[in-house]
CSV table of C-alpha atoms in Angstrom, one decimal:
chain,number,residue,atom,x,y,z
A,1,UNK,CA,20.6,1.7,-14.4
A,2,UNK,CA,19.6,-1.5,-14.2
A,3,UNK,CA,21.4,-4.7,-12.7
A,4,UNK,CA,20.6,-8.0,-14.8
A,5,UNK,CA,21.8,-11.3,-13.1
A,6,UNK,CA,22.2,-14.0,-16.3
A,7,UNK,CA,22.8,-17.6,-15.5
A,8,UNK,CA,22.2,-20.7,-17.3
A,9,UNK,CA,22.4,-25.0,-17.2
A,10,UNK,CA,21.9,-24.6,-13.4
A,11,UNK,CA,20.3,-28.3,-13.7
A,12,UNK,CA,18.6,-28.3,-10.3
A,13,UNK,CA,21.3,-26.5,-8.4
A,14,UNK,CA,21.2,-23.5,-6.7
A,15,UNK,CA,24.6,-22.6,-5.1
A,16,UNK,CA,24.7,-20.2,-2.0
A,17,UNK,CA,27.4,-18.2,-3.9
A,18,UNK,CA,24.6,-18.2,-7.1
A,19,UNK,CA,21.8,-16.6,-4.7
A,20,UNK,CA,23.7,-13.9,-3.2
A,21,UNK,CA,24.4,-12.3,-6.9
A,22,UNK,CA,21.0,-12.9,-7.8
A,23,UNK,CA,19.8,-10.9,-4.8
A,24,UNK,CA,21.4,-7.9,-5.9
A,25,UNK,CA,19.5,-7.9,-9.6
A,26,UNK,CA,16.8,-6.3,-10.6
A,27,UNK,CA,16.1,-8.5,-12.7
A,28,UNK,CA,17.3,-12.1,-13.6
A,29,UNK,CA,17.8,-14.0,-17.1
A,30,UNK,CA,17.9,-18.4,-16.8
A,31,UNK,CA,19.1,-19.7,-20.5
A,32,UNK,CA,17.1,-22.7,-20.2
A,33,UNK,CA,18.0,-26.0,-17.8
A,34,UNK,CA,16.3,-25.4,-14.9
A,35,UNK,CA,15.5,-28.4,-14.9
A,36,UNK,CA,12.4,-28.7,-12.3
A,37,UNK,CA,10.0,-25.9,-12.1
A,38,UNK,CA,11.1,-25.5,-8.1
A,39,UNK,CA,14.1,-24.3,-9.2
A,40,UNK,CA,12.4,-21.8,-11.8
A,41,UNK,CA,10.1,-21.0,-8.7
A,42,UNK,CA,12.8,-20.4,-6.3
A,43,UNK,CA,14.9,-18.0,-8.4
A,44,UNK,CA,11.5,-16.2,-9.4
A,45,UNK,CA,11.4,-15.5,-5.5
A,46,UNK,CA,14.9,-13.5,-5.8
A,47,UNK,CA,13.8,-10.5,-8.8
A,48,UNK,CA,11.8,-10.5,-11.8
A,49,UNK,CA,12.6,-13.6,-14.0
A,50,UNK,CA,13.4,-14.2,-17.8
A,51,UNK,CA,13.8,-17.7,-18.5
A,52,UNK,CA,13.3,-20.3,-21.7
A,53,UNK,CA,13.4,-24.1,-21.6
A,54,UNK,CA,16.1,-25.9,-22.0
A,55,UNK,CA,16.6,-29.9,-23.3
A,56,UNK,CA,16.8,-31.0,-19.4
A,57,UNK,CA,13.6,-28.8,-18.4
A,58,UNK,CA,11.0,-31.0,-17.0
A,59,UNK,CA,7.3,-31.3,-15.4
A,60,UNK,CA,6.2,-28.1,-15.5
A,61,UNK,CA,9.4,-26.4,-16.5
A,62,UNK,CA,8.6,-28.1,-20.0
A,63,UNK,CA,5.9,-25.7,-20.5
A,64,UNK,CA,8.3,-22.8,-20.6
A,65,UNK,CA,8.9,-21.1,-24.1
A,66,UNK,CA,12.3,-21.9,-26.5
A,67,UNK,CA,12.9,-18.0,-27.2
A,68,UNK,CA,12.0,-15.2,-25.3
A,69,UNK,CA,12.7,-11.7,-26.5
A,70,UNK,CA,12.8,-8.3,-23.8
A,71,UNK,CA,13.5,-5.1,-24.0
A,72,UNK,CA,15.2,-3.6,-20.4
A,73,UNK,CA,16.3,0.0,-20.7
A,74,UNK,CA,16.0,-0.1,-24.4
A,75,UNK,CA,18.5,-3.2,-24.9
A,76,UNK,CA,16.6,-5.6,-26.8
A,77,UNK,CA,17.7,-9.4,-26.0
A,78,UNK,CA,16.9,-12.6,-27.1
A,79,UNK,CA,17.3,-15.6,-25.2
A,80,UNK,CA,17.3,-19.5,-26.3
A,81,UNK,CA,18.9,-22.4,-24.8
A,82,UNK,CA,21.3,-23.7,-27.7
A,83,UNK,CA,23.5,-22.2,-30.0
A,84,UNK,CA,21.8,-23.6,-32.7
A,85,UNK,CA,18.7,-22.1,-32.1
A,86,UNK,CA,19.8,-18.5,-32.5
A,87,UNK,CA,17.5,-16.9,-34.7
A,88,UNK,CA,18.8,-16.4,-38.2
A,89,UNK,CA,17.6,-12.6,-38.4
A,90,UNK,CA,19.0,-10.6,-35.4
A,91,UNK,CA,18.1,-6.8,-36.8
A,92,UNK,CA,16.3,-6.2,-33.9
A,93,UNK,CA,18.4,-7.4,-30.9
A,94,UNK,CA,21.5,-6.1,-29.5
A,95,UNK,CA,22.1,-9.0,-27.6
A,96,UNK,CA,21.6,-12.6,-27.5
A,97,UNK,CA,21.9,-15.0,-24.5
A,98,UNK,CA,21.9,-19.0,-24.4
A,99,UNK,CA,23.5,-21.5,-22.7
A,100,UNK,CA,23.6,-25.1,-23.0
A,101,UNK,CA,27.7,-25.9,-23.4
A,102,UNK,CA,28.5,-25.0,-19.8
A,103,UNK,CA,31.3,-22.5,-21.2
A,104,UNK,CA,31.5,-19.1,-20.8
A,105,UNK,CA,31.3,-17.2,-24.4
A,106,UNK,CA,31.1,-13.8,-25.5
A,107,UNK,CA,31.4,-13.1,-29.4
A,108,UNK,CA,30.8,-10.2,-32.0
A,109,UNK,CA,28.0,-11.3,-35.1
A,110,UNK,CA,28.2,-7.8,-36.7
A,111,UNK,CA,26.1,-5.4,-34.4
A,112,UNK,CA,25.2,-8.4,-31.7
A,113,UNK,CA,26.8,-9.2,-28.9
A,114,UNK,CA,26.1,-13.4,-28.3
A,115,UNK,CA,27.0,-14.3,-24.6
A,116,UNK,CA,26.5,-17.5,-22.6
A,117,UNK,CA,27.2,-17.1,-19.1
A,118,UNK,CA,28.4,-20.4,-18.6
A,119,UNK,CA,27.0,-22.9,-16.0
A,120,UNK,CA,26.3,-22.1,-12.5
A,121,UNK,CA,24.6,-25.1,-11.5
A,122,UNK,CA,25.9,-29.1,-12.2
A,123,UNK,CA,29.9,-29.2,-13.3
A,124,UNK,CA,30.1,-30.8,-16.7
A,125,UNK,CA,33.3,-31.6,-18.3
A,126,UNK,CA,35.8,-29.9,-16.1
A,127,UNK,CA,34.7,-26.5,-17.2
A,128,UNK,CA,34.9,-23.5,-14.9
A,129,UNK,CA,31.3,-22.0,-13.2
A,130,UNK,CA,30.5,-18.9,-13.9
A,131,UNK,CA,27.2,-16.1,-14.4
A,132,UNK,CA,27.2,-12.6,-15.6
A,133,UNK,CA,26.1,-9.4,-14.2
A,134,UNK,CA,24.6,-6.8,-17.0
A,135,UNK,CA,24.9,-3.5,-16.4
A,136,UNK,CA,21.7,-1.9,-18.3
A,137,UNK,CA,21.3,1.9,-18.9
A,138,UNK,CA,19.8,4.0,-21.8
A,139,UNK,CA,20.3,1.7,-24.3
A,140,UNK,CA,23.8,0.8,-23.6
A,141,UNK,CA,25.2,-2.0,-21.7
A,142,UNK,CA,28.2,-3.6,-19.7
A,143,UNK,CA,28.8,-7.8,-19.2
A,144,UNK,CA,30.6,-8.4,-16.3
A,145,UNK,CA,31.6,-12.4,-16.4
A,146,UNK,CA,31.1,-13.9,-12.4
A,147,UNK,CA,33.8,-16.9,-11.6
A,148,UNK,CA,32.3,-19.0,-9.0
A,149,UNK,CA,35.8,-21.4,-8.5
């Protein structure tokens, strides 16, 4: 089994509360919004790191792709920043990660689950923090949703 930390829009914050969970992954997933690559270096430091750029990513953070696509234990994810930039073909994912709204989501497109974890970093709007734990084995997984208020 595999542990799979997923965070998004942490926008240059790095919460103490954030790093402990991230300690315990395997493996970590950033839907874009870094926002320096300090912070993308920092959380690299903690497990093995998935992450895509995001519209606040700057210098060096810029560089970083708009979709990555894993396969951990045999789930095969996609990650993007933005809704809208959710690929129009998803035969071959299970499940799809972005971020970019600061609000937790977690919806049904016919076989894919589509999750944002929420923001973990910068409060926008009022809206509740929160992350995700996966919980990863032999082709099936769980998505635990992390409150951080």
């Amino acid at each position: 089994m595999k542990l799979v930390a997923v965070i998004s829009d942490t926008h240059n914050v790095l919460r103490p509360e954030v790093i402990a969970v991230l300690k315990q992954a395997d493996s970590i997933i950033h839907a874009g919004d870094c926002t320096t690559q300090e912070i993308v270096d920092r959380i690299a430091d903690l497990a093995p790191l998935t992450v895509v750029r995001g519209n606040n990513d700057r210098d060096q953070a810029m560089h970083l792709p708009k979709e990555a696509r894993i396969t951990i234990e045999g789930v095969r994810i996609c990650v993007v920043h933005d809704y809208a930039d959710i690929p129009e073909d998803l035969m071959e994912i299970d499940l799809v990660i972005y971020g970019h709204s600061h609000k937790y989501a977690c919806e049904r497109r016919d076989a894919v689950t589509i999750l944002n974890p929420g923001s973990c970093g910068r409060r926008r709007f009022h809206l509740a923090l929160s992350m995700c734990m996966l919980r990863i084995e032999n082709g099936h997984y769980q998505i635990e949703k992390i409150d951080l208020d």
